[in-house]
Amino acid sequence: MKIIMLGAPGAGKGTQAKKIAEKYQIPHISTGDIFRANIKNGTELGKKAKTYMDQGLLVPDELVCDLVVDRVKQEDCKNGYILDGFPRTIPQAESLDEALGQMGESLDYAINVDVPDEHIVNRMSGRRACVGCGATYHIVYAPTKKEGVCDVCGAELILRDDDKPETVQKRLSVYHEQTQPLIDYYKGKGILKDVDGTKDMDVVFQAITDILGA
Ligand code: AP5
Ligand code: MG
Ligand code: ZN
């Protein structure tokens, strides 16, 4: 099963992708997580990506496409995968389609987690990310057992640099301009599925599993 997640920043793509990956035993590939891991490790890619990410801008397509295409060709992606945060522009979608076409494959589902802008800023300001393992929480909607400490690995939790309200506004406008057109792109391919992302996390997950099947 090859799935991509669409949705505004903070719509809950990562939250749902993680649950889907667990249930269907497929890799969860998040380009945002890949860039953040590179930043943490001080790689060249990380240094380049950071300058864009901190401004709420997209990292240029040429830094993203090859990385993802290489990743989905790996052995563990044979039975499918879930892409979270890619594609994010029409050229990225086209380059993925082209690469899959060359392998004789195609995507099965594009799941659009629909959340209006007015909910987003509130969600992002409450999000906390683990500096150790990258796990994501929310101070109200998904709290940790012990305040400020990751349930999974015990490391410290932080507010992501790009989750400050002014950067979130920029990310939202970039989303509307560059990523939202993908909804029509995948509608045209007949694989778009909308879910209401304003509902509780478990309700959203149920809606997604109804689409994907048991
Ligand atoms: P990325 O990390 O992908 O960020 P994003 O798309 O902005 O999305 P987020 O991760 O912020 O949100 P999410 O939808 O995963 O929500 P989450 O589940 O965490 O990308 C970061 C940056 O990297 C980009 O800005 C760009 O610069 C660069 N980049 C990445 N990919 C790229 C690409 N392909 N091309 C170019 N540049 C790229 O949930 C948010 C919060 O809400 C959490 O606290 C969560 O607990 C809570 N929550 C989730 N669901 C619910 C619910 N149903 N009810 C209540 N709270 C909920
Ligand atoms: Mg995410
Ligand atoms: Zn952790």
mmCIF file of C-alpha atoms and ligand atoms in Angstrom:
data_model
loop_
_atom_site.group_PDB
_atom_site.id
_atom_site.type_symbol
_atom_site.label_atom_id
_atom_site.label_comp_id
_atom_site.label_asym_id
_atom_site.label_seq_id
_atom_site.Cartn_x
_atom_site.Cartn_y
_atom_site.Cartn_z
ATOM 1 C CA MET A 1 0.000 0.000 0.000
ATOM 2 C CA LYS A 2 1.550 3.282 -1.126
ATOM 3 C CA ILE A 3 0.061 6.270 0.586
ATOM 4 C CA ILE A 4 0.775 9.982 0.698
ATOM 5 C CA MET A 5 -0.523 12.373 3.359
ATOM 6 C CA LEU A 6 -1.701 15.827 2.327
ATOM 7 C CA GLY A 7 -2.735 18.622 4.650
ATOM 8 C CA ALA A 8 -1.751 21.995 6.061
ATOM 9 C CA PRO A 9 1.112 22.309 8.534
ATOM 10 C CA GLY A 10 -0.194 20.976 11.836
ATOM 11 C CA ALA A 11 -3.170 19.178 10.299
ATOM 12 C CA GLY A 12 -2.025 15.968 11.959
ATOM 13 C CA LYS A 13 -0.215 14.272 9.063
ATOM 14 C CA GLY A 14 2.616 13.051 11.273
ATOM 15 C CA THR A 15 0.279 11.925 14.053
ATOM 16 C CA GLN A 16 -1.820 9.839 11.679
ATOM 17 C CA ALA A 17 1.062 8.609 9.498
ATOM 18 C CA LYS A 18 2.727 7.119 12.552
ATOM 19 C CA LYS A 19 -0.420 5.194 13.491
ATOM 20 C CA ILE A 20 -0.952 3.993 9.927
ATOM 21 C CA ALA A 21 2.662 2.820 9.682
ATOM 22 C CA GLU A 22 2.220 0.787 12.854
ATOM 23 C CA LYS A 23 -1.090 -0.757 11.880
ATOM 24 C CA TYR A 24 -0.131 -1.689 8.328
ATOM 25 C CA GLN A 25 3.543 -2.401 9.071
ATOM 26 C CA ILE A 26 4.939 -0.078 6.433
ATOM 27 C CA PRO A 27 7.704 2.555 6.746
ATOM 28 C CA HIS A 28 6.735 6.118 7.708
ATOM 29 C CA ILE A 29 8.790 8.503 5.604
ATOM 30 C CA SER A 30 8.600 12.126 6.749
ATOM 31 C CA THR A 31 10.717 14.619 4.814
ATOM 32 C CA GLY A 32 10.401 17.083 7.709
ATOM 33 C CA ASP A 33 11.796 14.446 10.107
ATOM 34 C CA ILE A 34 14.616 13.630 7.654
ATOM 35 C CA PHE A 35 15.595 17.307 7.458
ATOM 36 C CA ARG A 36 15.386 17.733 11.238
ATOM 37 C CA ALA A 37 17.621 14.676 11.738
ATOM 38 C CA ASN A 38 20.116 16.174 9.275
ATOM 39 C CA ILE A 39 20.043 19.508 11.099
ATOM 40 C CA LYS A 40 20.652 17.764 14.407
ATOM 41 C CA ASN A 41 23.611 15.870 12.932
ATOM 42 C CA GLY A 42 25.032 19.007 11.308
ATOM 43 C CA THR A 43 25.126 17.594 7.767
ATOM 44 C CA GLU A 44 25.486 19.730 4.634
ATOM 45 C CA LEU A 45 21.881 18.923 3.682
ATOM 46 C CA GLY A 46 20.762 19.935 7.162
ATOM 47 C CA LYS A 47 22.585 23.271 6.950
ATOM 48 C CA LYS A 48 20.990 24.056 3.595
ATOM 49 C CA ALA A 49 17.513 22.941 4.648
ATOM 50 C CA LYS A 50 17.575 24.905 7.913
ATOM 51 C CA THR A 51 17.813 28.292 6.229
ATOM 52 C CA TYR A 52 14.528 27.622 4.438
ATOM 53 C CA MET A 53 12.739 25.840 7.248
ATOM 54 C CA ASP A 54 13.398 28.561 9.811
ATOM 55 C CA GLN A 55 11.698 31.055 7.520
ATOM 56 C CA GLY A 56 8.691 28.813 6.950
ATOM 57 C CA LEU A 57 9.673 28.330 3.311
ATOM 58 C CA LEU A 58 9.888 25.080 1.363
ATOM 59 C CA VAL A 59 13.270 23.522 0.816
ATOM 60 C CA PRO A 60 14.011 23.630 -2.955
ATOM 61 C CA ASP A 61 12.639 20.680 -4.951
ATOM 62 C CA GLU A 62 16.105 19.565 -6.060
ATOM 63 C CA LEU A 63 17.130 18.939 -2.440
ATOM 64 C CA VAL A 64 14.034 16.830 -1.774
ATOM 65 C CA CYS A 65 13.091 14.782 -4.833
ATOM 66 C CA ASP A 66 16.170 12.552 -5.212
ATOM 67 C CA LEU A 67 16.216 11.915 -1.500
ATOM 68 C CA VAL A 68 12.650 10.578 -1.507
ATOM 69 C CA VAL A 69 12.983 8.664 -4.766
ATOM 70 C CA ASP A 70 16.087 6.901 -3.391
ATOM 71 C CA ARG A 71 14.268 6.131 -0.173
ATOM 72 C CA VAL A 72 11.209 4.491 -1.765
ATOM 73 C CA LYS A 73 13.492 2.252 -3.829
ATOM 74 C CA GLN A 74 14.866 0.632 -0.676
ATOM 75 C CA GLU A 75 14.060 -2.940 0.259
ATOM 76 C CA ASP A 76 11.770 -2.114 3.193
ATOM 77 C CA CYS A 77 9.445 -0.167 0.854
ATOM 78 C CA LYS A 78 8.604 -3.243 -1.227
ATOM 79 C CA ASN A 79 5.199 -3.711 0.420
ATOM 80 C CA GLY A 80 4.412 -0.031 0.527
ATOM 81 C CA TYR A 81 5.068 3.060 2.620
ATOM 82 C CA ILE A 82 3.490 6.214 3.867
ATOM 83 C CA LEU A 83 4.926 9.522 2.699
ATOM 84 C CA ASP A 84 4.329 12.405 5.132
ATOM 85 C CA GLY A 85 5.171 15.908 3.912
ATOM 86 C CA PHE A 86 6.086 14.855 0.382
ATOM 87 C CA PRO A 87 5.126 15.746 -2.280
ATOM 88 C CA ARG A 88 4.528 19.378 -1.454
ATOM 89 C CA THR A 89 4.694 20.981 -4.897
ATOM 90 C CA ILE A 90 3.430 19.950 -8.330
ATOM 91 C CA PRO A 91 7.003 19.349 -9.607
ATOM 92 C CA GLN A 92 7.629 17.036 -6.615
ATOM 93 C CA ALA A 93 4.447 15.102 -7.404
ATOM 94 C CA GLU A 94 5.457 14.783 -11.033
ATOM 95 C CA SER A 95 8.934 13.580 -10.179
ATOM 96 C CA LEU A 96 7.483 10.952 -7.822
ATOM 97 C CA ASP A 97 5.004 9.794 -10.483
ATOM 98 C CA GLU A 98 7.787 9.553 -13.019
ATOM 99 C CA ALA A 99 10.038 7.531 -10.714
ATOM 100 C CA LEU A 100 7.186 5.197 -9.735
ATOM 101 C CA GLY A 101 6.186 4.826 -13.382
ATOM 102 C CA GLN A 102 9.710 3.680 -14.222
ATOM 103 C CA MET A 103 9.363 0.998 -11.553
ATOM 104 C CA GLY A 104 5.952 -0.020 -12.889
ATOM 105 C CA GLU A 105 4.266 1.222 -9.719
ATOM 106 C CA SER A 106 1.779 3.893 -8.700
ATOM 107 C CA LEU A 107 0.342 5.455 -5.556
ATOM 108 C CA ASP A 108 -2.785 3.919 -4.039
ATOM 109 C CA TYR A 109 -4.124 6.717 -1.840
ATOM 110 C CA ALA A 110 -3.631 10.424 -1.260
ATOM 111 C CA ILE A 111 -5.190 11.167 2.127
ATOM 112 C CA ASN A 112 -6.028 14.798 2.665
ATOM 113 C CA VAL A 113 -6.327 15.678 6.345
ATOM 114 C CA ASP A 114 -8.552 18.722 6.168
ATOM 115 C CA VAL A 115 -8.169 21.342 8.935
ATOM 116 C CA PRO A 116 -9.129 25.017 8.449
ATOM 117 C CA ASP A 117 -6.459 27.655 9.138
ATOM 118 C CA GLU A 118 -8.143 28.979 12.278
ATOM 119 C CA HIS A 119 -7.441 25.702 14.123
ATOM 120 C CA ILE A 120 -3.824 25.510 13.045
ATOM 121 C CA VAL A 121 -2.064 28.220 15.054
ATOM 122 C CA ASN A 122 -3.596 26.901 18.260
ATOM 123 C CA ARG A 123 -2.413 23.374 17.510
ATOM 124 C CA MET A 124 1.106 24.413 16.642
ATOM 125 C CA SER A 125 1.662 26.604 19.671
ATOM 126 C CA GLY A 126 0.740 23.619 21.871
ATOM 127 C CA ARG A 127 2.863 21.094 20.029
ATOM 128 C CA ARG A 128 6.011 19.820 21.725
ATOM 129 C CA ALA A 129 8.688 17.736 20.024
ATOM 130 C CA CYS A 130 11.232 15.445 21.651
ATOM 131 C CA VAL A 131 14.872 16.471 21.080
ATOM 132 C CA GLY A 132 15.918 12.818 21.412
ATOM 133 C CA CYS A 133 13.594 10.713 19.261
ATOM 134 C CA GLY A 134 11.397 13.278 17.501
ATOM 135 C CA ALA A 135 8.135 12.052 19.052
ATOM 136 C CA THR A 136 5.392 14.680 18.939
ATOM 137 C CA TYR A 137 2.990 15.691 21.704
ATOM 138 C CA HIS A 138 0.468 18.409 22.417
ATOM 139 C CA ILE A 139 0.180 20.111 25.799
ATOM 140 C CA VAL A 140 -3.626 19.765 25.713
ATOM 141 C CA TYR A 141 -4.554 17.109 23.121
ATOM 142 C CA ALA A 142 -1.681 14.641 23.534
ATOM 143 C CA PRO A 143 0.116 15.347 26.823
ATOM 144 C CA THR A 144 3.086 13.361 28.120
ATOM 145 C CA LYS A 145 2.788 11.420 31.366
ATOM 146 C CA LYS A 146 5.395 13.661 32.984
ATOM 147 C CA GLU A 147 5.424 17.336 31.951
ATOM 148 C CA GLY A 148 8.270 18.324 29.607
ATOM 149 C CA VAL A 149 9.710 14.794 29.309
ATOM 150 C CA CYS A 150 9.306 12.351 26.391
ATOM 151 C CA ASP A 151 7.260 9.215 27.200
ATOM 152 C CA VAL A 152 9.307 7.173 24.738
ATOM 153 C CA CYS A 153 12.928 8.063 25.501
ATOM 154 C CA GLY A 154 12.913 10.413 28.507
ATOM 155 C CA ALA A 155 14.575 13.321 26.659
ATOM 156 C CA GLU A 156 13.516 16.957 26.890
ATOM 157 C CA LEU A 157 10.615 18.430 24.896
ATOM 158 C CA ILE A 158 10.856 21.681 22.939
ATOM 159 C CA LEU A 159 8.722 23.992 20.806
ATOM 160 C CA ARG A 160 9.938 23.540 17.225
ATOM 161 C CA ASP A 161 11.752 26.642 15.868
ATOM 162 C CA ASP A 162 9.237 26.910 13.036
ATOM 163 C CA ASP A 163 6.191 26.634 15.323
ATOM 164 C CA LYS A 164 6.358 30.246 16.463
ATOM 165 C CA PRO A 165 3.103 31.995 15.443
ATOM 166 C CA GLU A 166 4.686 34.303 12.823
ATOM 167 C CA THR A 167 6.460 31.384 11.115
ATOM 168 C CA VAL A 168 3.292 29.286 11.235
ATOM 169 C CA GLN A 169 1.455 32.058 9.329
ATOM 170 C CA LYS A 170 4.162 31.972 6.662
ATOM 171 C CA ARG A 171 3.990 28.166 6.424
ATOM 172 C CA LEU A 172 0.227 28.392 6.013
ATOM 173 C CA SER A 173 0.489 30.848 3.143
ATOM 174 C CA VAL A 174 3.187 28.722 1.494
ATOM 175 C CA TYR A 175 0.875 25.721 1.918
ATOM 176 C CA HIS A 176 -2.033 27.473 0.181
ATOM 177 C CA GLU A 177 0.145 28.691 -2.643
ATOM 178 C CA GLN A 178 2.316 25.662 -3.379
ATOM 179 C CA THR A 179 0.860 22.538 -1.777
ATOM 180 C CA GLN A 180 -2.915 22.906 -1.900
ATOM 181 C CA PRO A 181 -2.944 22.531 -5.730
ATOM 182 C CA LEU A 182 -1.951 18.895 -5.115
ATOM 183 C CA ILE A 183 -5.498 18.215 -3.907
ATOM 184 C CA ASP A 184 -6.812 18.731 -7.432
ATOM 185 C CA TYR A 185 -3.811 16.937 -8.912
ATOM 186 C CA TYR A 186 -4.616 13.731 -6.999
ATOM 187 C CA LYS A 187 -8.375 14.199 -7.406
ATOM 188 C CA GLY A 188 -7.675 14.122 -11.128
ATOM 189 C CA LYS A 189 -5.857 10.821 -10.674
ATOM 190 C CA GLY A 190 -8.832 9.391 -8.770
ATOM 191 C CA ILE A 191 -6.927 8.562 -5.569
ATOM 192 C CA LEU A 192 -7.811 11.516 -3.337
ATOM 193 C CA LYS A 193 -9.584 10.765 -0.029
ATOM 194 C CA ASP A 194 -10.638 13.564 2.311
ATOM 195 C CA VAL A 195 -10.858 13.146 6.073
ATOM 196 C CA ASP A 196 -12.049 15.735 8.599
ATOM 197 C CA GLY A 197 -8.904 16.503 10.611
ATOM 198 C CA THR A 198 -10.692 18.675 13.178
ATOM 199 C CA LYS A 199 -12.087 15.602 14.930
ATOM 200 C CA ASP A 200 -10.349 13.723 17.768
ATOM 201 C CA MET A 201 -7.176 11.875 16.733
ATOM 202 C CA ASP A 202 -8.843 8.476 17.179
ATOM 203 C CA VAL A 203 -11.856 9.499 15.102
ATOM 204 C CA VAL A 204 -9.564 10.725 12.318
ATOM 205 C CA PHE A 205 -7.635 7.461 12.454
ATOM 206 C CA GLN A 206 -10.861 5.446 12.234
ATOM 207 C CA ALA A 207 -11.916 7.431 9.154
ATOM 208 C CA ILE A 208 -8.546 6.641 7.551
ATOM 209 C CA THR A 209 -8.672 2.915 8.322
ATOM 210 C CA ASP A 210 -12.226 2.831 6.897
ATOM 211 C CA ILE A 211 -10.698 4.077 3.648
ATOM 212 C CA LEU A 212 -7.653 1.787 3.674
ATOM 213 C CA GLY A 213 -9.555 -1.288 4.836
ATOM 214 C CA ALA A 214 -8.747 -3.686 7.675
HETATM 215 P P1 AP5 B 1 7.081 19.166 8.195
HETATM 216 O O1 AP5 B 1 7.804 18.632 9.343
HETATM 217 O O2 AP5 B 1 6.482 18.242 7.219
HETATM 218 O O3 AP5 B 1 6.000 20.186 8.720
HETATM 219 P P2 AP5 B 1 4.510 20.517 8.251
HETATM 220 O O4 AP5 B 1 3.961 20.010 7.016
HETATM 221 O O5 AP5 B 1 4.468 21.975 8.396
HETATM 222 O O6 AP5 B 1 3.675 19.723 9.182
HETATM 223 P P3 AP5 B 1 3.867 19.488 10.664
HETATM 224 O O7 AP5 B 1 4.821 18.403 10.932
HETATM 225 O O8 AP5 B 1 4.126 20.817 11.326
HETATM 226 O O9 AP5 B 1 2.370 19.068 11.074
HETATM 227 P P4 AP5 B 1 1.655 17.667 10.937
HETATM 228 O O10 AP5 B 1 0.592 17.774 9.925
HETATM 229 O O11 AP5 B 1 2.618 16.544 10.842
HETATM 230 O O12 AP5 B 1 0.923 17.678 12.352
HETATM 231 P P5 AP5 B 1 1.213 16.843 13.697
HETATM 232 O O13 AP5 B 1 0.777 15.446 13.541
HETATM 233 O O14 AP5 B 1 2.579 17.113 14.212
HETATM 234 O O15 AP5 B 1 8.039 20.149 7.394
HETATM 235 C C1 AP5 B 1 8.795 21.145 8.059
HETATM 236 C C2 AP5 B 1 9.549 21.977 7.052
HETATM 237 O O16 AP5 B 1 10.457 21.137 6.315
HETATM 238 C C3 AP5 B 1 8.700 22.660 5.972
HETATM 239 O O17 AP5 B 1 8.178 23.869 6.410
HETATM 240 C C4 AP5 B 1 9.725 22.784 4.847
HETATM 241 O O18 AP5 B 1 10.576 23.868 5.060
HETATM 242 C C5 AP5 B 1 10.537 21.516 4.958
HETATM 243 N N1 AP5 B 1 10.015 20.424 4.106
HETATM 244 C C6 AP5 B 1 9.520 19.231 4.526
HETATM 245 N N2 AP5 B 1 9.122 18.479 3.484
HETATM 246 C C7 AP5 B 1 9.370 19.222 2.366
HETATM 247 C C8 AP5 B 1 9.159 19.002 0.977
HETATM 248 N N3 AP5 B 1 8.603 17.870 0.505
HETATM 249 N N4 AP5 B 1 9.519 19.993 0.126
HETATM 250 C C9 AP5 B 1 10.076 21.125 0.565
HETATM 251 N N5 AP5 B 1 10.289 21.403 1.864
HETATM 252 C C10 AP5 B 1 9.940 20.463 2.765
HETATM 253 O O19 AP5 B 1 0.137 17.573 14.653
HETATM 254 C C11 AP5 B 1 0.300 18.932 15.033
HETATM 255 C C12 AP5 B 1 -0.077 19.087 16.524
HETATM 256 O O20 AP5 B 1 -1.477 18.884 16.680
HETATM 257 C C13 AP5 B 1 0.593 18.075 17.444
HETATM 258 O O21 AP5 B 1 0.905 18.695 18.660
HETATM 259 C C14 AP5 B 1 -0.465 16.978 17.623
HETATM 260 O O22 AP5 B 1 -0.333 16.324 18.873
HETATM 261 C C15 AP5 B 1 -1.759 17.768 17.518
HETATM 262 N N6 AP5 B 1 -2.840 17.033 16.866
HETATM 263 C C16 AP5 B 1 -2.748 16.179 15.794
HETATM 264 N N7 AP5 B 1 -3.955 15.688 15.455
HETATM 265 C C17 AP5 B 1 -4.853 16.266 16.309
HETATM 266 C C18 AP5 B 1 -6.272 16.174 16.463
HETATM 267 N N8 AP5 B 1 -7.027 15.390 15.655
HETATM 268 N N9 AP5 B 1 -6.853 16.925 17.430
HETATM 269 C C19 AP5 B 1 -6.100 17.707 18.258
HETATM 270 N N10 AP5 B 1 -4.755 17.828 18.172
HETATM 271 C C20 AP5 B 1 -4.133 17.118 17.202
HETATM 272 MG MG MG B 2 4.733 16.419 10.717
HETATM 273 ZN ZN ZN B 3 11.826 10.947 22.753
#
